[in-house]
Tab-separated table of C-alpha atoms in Angstrom:
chain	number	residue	atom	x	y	z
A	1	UNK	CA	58.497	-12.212	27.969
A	2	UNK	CA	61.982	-11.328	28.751
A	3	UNK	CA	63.472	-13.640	26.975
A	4	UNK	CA	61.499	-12.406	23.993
A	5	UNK	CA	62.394	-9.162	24.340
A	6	UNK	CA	66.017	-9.777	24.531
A	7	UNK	CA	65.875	-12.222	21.650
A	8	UNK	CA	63.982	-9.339	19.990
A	9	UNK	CA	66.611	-6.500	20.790
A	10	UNK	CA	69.890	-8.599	19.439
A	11	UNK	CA	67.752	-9.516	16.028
A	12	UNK	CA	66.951	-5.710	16.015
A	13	UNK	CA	70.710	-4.638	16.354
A	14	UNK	CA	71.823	-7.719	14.572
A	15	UNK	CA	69.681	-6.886	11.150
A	16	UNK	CA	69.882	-3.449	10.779
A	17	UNK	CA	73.817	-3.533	11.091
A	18	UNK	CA	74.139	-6.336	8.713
A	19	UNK	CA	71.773	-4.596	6.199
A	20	UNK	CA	74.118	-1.150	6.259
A	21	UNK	CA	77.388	-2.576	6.348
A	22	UNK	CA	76.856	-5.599	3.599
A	23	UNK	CA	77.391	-3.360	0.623
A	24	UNK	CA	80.976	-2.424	-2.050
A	25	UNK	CA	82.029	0.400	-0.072
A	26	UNK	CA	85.653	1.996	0.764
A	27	UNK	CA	85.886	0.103	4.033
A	28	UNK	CA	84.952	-3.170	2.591
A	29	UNK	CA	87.191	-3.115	-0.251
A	30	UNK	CA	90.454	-2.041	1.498
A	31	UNK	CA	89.437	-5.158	4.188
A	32	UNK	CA	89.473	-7.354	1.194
A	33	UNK	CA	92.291	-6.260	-0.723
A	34	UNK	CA	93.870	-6.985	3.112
A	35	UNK	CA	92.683	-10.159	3.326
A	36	UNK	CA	93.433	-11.202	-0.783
A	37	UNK	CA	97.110	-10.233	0.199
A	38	UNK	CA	97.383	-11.729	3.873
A	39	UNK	CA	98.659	-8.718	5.456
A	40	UNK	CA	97.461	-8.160	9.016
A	41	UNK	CA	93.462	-9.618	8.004
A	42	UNK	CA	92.639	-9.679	11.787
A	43	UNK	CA	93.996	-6.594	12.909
A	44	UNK	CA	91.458	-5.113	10.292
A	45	UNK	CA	88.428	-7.322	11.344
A	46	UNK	CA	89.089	-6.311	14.942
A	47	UNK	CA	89.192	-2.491	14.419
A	48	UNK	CA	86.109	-2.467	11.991
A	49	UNK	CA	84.054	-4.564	14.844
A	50	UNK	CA	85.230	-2.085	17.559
A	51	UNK	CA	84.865	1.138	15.788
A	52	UNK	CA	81.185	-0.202	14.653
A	53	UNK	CA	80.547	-1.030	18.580
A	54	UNK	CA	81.953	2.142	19.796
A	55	UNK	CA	80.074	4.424	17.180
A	56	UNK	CA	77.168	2.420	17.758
A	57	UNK	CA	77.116	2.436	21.378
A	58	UNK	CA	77.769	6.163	21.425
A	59	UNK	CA	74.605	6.960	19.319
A	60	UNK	CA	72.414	4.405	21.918
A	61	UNK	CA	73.859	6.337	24.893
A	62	UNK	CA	72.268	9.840	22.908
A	63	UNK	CA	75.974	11.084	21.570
A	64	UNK	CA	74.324	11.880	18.199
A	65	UNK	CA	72.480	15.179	19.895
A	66	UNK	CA	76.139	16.440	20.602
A	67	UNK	CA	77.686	15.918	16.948
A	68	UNK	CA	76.569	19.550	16.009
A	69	UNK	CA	77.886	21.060	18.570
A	70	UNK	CA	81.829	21.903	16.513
A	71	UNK	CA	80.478	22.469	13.306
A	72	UNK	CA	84.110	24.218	12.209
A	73	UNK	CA	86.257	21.247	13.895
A	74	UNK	CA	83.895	18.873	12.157
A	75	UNK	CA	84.282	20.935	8.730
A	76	UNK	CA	88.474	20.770	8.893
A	77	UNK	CA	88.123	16.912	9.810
A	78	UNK	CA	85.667	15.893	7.196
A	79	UNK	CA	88.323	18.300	4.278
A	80	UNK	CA	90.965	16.426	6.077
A	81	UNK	CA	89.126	13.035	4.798
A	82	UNK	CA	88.552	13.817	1.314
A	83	UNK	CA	92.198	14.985	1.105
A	84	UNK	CA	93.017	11.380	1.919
A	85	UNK	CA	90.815	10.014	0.089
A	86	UNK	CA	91.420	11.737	-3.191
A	87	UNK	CA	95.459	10.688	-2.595
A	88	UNK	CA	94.048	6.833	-2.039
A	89	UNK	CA	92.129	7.061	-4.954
A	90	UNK	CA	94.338	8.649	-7.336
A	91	UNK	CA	97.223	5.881	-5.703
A	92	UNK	CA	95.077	3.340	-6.712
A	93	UNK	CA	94.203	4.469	-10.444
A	94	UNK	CA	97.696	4.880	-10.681
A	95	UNK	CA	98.779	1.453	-10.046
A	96	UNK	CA	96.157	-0.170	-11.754
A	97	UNK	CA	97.621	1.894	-14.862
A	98	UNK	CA	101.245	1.930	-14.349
A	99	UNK	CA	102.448	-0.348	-12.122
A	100	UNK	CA	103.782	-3.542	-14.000
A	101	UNK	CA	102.276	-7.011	-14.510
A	102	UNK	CA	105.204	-8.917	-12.704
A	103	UNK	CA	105.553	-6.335	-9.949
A	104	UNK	CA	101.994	-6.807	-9.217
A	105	UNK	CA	101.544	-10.519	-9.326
A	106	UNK	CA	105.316	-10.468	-6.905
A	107	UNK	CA	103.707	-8.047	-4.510
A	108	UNK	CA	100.217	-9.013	-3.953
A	109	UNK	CA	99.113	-5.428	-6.082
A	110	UNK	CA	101.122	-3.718	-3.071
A	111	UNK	CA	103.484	-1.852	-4.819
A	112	UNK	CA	105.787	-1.586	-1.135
A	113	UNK	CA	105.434	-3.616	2.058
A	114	UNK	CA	103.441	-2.331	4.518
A	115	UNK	CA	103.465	-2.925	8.501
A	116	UNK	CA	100.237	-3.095	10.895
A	117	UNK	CA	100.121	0.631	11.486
A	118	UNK	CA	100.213	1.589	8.309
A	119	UNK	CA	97.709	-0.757	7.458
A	120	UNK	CA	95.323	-0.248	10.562
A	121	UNK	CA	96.119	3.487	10.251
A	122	UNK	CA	94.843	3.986	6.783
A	123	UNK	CA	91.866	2.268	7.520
A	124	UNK	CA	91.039	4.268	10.600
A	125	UNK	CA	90.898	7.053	8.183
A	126	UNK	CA	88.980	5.593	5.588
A	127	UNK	CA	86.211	5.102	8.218
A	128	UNK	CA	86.369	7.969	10.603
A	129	UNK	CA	86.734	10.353	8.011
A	130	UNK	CA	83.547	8.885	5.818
A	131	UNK	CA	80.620	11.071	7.260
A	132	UNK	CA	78.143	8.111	5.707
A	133	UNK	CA	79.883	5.787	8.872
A	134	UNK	CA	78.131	8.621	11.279
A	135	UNK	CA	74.920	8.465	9.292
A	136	UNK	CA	74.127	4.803	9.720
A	137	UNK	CA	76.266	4.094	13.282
A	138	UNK	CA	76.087	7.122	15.376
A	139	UNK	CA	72.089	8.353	13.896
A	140	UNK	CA	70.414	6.207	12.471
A	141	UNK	CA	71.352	2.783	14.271
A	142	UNK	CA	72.223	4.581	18.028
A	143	UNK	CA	69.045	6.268	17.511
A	144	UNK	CA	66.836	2.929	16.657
A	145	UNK	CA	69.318	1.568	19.698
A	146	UNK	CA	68.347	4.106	21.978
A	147	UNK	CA	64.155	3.617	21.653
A	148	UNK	CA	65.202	0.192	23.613
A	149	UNK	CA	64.196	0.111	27.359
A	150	UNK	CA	67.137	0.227	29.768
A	151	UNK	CA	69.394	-3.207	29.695
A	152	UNK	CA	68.201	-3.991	26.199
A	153	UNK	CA	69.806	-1.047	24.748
A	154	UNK	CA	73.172	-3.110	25.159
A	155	UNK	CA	71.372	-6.070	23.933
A	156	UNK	CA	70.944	-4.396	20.398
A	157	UNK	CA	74.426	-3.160	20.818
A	158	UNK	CA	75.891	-6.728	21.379
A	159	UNK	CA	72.970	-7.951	17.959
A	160	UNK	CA	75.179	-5.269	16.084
A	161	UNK	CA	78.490	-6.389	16.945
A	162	UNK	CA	77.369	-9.890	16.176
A	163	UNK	CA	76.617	-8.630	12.612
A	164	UNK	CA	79.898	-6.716	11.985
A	165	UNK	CA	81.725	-9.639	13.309
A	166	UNK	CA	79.847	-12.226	11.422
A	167	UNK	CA	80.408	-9.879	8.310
A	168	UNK	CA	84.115	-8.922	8.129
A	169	UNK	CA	85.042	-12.821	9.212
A	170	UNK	CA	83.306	-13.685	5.947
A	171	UNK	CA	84.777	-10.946	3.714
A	172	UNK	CA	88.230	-11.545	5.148
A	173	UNK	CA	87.362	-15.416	4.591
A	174	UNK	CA	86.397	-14.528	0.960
A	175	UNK	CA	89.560	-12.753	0.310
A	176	UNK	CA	91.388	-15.676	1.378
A	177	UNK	CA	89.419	-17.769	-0.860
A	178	UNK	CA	90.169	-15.593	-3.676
A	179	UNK	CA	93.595	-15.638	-3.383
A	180	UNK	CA	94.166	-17.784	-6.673
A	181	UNK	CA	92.352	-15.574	-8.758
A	182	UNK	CA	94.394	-12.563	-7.778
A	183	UNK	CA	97.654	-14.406	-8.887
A	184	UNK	CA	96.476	-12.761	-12.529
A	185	UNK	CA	97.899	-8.771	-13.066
A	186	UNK	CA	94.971	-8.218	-14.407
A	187	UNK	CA	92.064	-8.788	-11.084
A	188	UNK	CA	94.664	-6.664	-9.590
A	189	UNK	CA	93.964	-3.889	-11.780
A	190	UNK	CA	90.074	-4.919	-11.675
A	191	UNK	CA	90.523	-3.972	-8.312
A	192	UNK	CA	92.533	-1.183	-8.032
A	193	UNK	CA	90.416	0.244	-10.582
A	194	UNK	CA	87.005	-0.564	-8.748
A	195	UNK	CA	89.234	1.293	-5.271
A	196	UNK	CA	89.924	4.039	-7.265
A	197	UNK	CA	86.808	5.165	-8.557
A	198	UNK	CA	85.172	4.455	-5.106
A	199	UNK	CA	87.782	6.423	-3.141
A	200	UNK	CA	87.671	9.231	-5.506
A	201	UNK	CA	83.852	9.650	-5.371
A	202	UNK	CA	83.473	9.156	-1.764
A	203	UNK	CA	85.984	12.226	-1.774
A	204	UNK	CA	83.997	14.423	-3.958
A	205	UNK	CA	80.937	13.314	-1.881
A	206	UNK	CA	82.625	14.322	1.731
A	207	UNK	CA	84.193	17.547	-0.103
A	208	UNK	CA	80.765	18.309	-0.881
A	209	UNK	CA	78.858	17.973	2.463
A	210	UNK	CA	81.780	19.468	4.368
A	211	UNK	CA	81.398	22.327	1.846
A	212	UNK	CA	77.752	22.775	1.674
A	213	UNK	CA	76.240	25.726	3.680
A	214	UNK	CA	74.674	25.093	7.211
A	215	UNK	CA	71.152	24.055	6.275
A	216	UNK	CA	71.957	24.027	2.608
C-alpha cells in the first residue's frame, strides 16, 4: 500500500507539472533560443528546475495563503515585469525587422554576446515576474501538493521536478537539434517574431492584472 501511494504521489506531481509547463510560452522560448545558440543551455535548465521546485514546494508547505498579504509590493513587482517585458518584446520585433541577414546568421540572432548572468538574469525575470508561474506553481500545483498526507507531499514535489527536468532536457535537446535550421536569417526572424508577440502580450496581460482593482 505504501508503495502505491508513493508511486501514486510522484505520477500526481509528475503529470500535472508536465501538463502546465509543456506549452509556447515566454520561458520556453527564451530556453530554446538558448539552447539553438549554445549559450549557457544548462545554466537555464538548472534554474527553470529549481525555481519550479522551490515555487512548488512553497505552495505544498501552504505559502500560497500568505501571497495576499503585500498587495502594493506585489502591484510595483508585477509593473516592474511588464516593463521588462514590453522592452524584451519590442527588442525582439526589432531585430527580427532590422537587424541584418549576415549579422544574424554570424551571431546566432544575438545581436551582442552575452555572459551567464545576463543570460540567467533575464530569465529569472521572465519567470518571476509572469504572475501565470504563481497560478500553476505556487496555487494550483502546491495546493493539489498539499492535499498529500505527510512524507508524500515531498513525493509529489520530487514527481514535479522529475517533469520539469525531463521537459527542459528535451527542449534544450531540441534546440540543439535545430541548430541547422537556424543557420537561415530568416527562422531567426520566425523566431524573434513569434518572442516578440509573446513577450509583448504577456506584458499587456501582467499590466492588466497588476492594474485591475482588488476584487475586480
Amino acid at each position: 500500500m505504501w508503495n502505491a501511494n508513493v508511486s501514486s504521489s510522484w505520477l500526481a506531481g509528475f503529470t500535472v507539472c508536465l501538463s502546465l509547463i509543456v506549452s509556447i510560452g515566454a520561458q520556453n522560448l527564451y530556453v530554446l533560443r538558448q539552447a539553438v545558440q549554445g549559450q549557457h543551455v544548462r545554466a537555464c535548465v538548472a534554474w527553470c528546475v529549481v525555481s519550479d521546485v522551490v515555487l512548488i514546494g512553497l505552495g505544498v508547505a501552504g505559502m500560497a495563503r500568505l501571497l495576499g498579504d503585500n498587495p502594493d509590493l506585489a502591484r510595483y513587482l508585477t509593473l516592474g515585469g511588464a516593463l521588462f517585458l514590453l522592452a524584451y518584446g519590442l527588442i525582439a520585433l526589432w531585430r527580427m525587422a532590422m537587424a541584418p541577414d549576415a549579422q544574424l546568421a554570424a551571431s546566432g540572432g544575438q545581436l551582442a554576446p552575452r555572459g551567464l548572468l545576463g543570460v540567467v538574469s533575464t530569465l529569472a525575470v521572465i519567470t518571476l515576474f509572469n504572475p501565470h508561474v504563481y497560478l500553476d506553481t505556487v496555487l494550483l500545483m502546491g495546493s493539489i501538493g498539499a492535499r498529500q498526507e505527510g512524507v508524500l507531499k515531498w513525493v509529489y514535489v520530487v514527481g514535479a521536478a522529475s517533469a520539469s527536468l525531463s521537459w527542459f532536457v528535451a527542449l534544450a535537446f531540441a534546440g540543439r537539434r535545430m541548430k541547422r535550421l537556424f543557420e537561415k536569417p530568416q527562422a531567426w526572424r520566425v523566431l524573434d517574431g513569434l518572442t516578440g508577440v509573446m513577450m509583448l502580450a504577456l506584458a499587456w496581460w501582467v499590466a492588466g492584472s497588476a492594474l485591475a482593482p482588488a476584487g475586480g
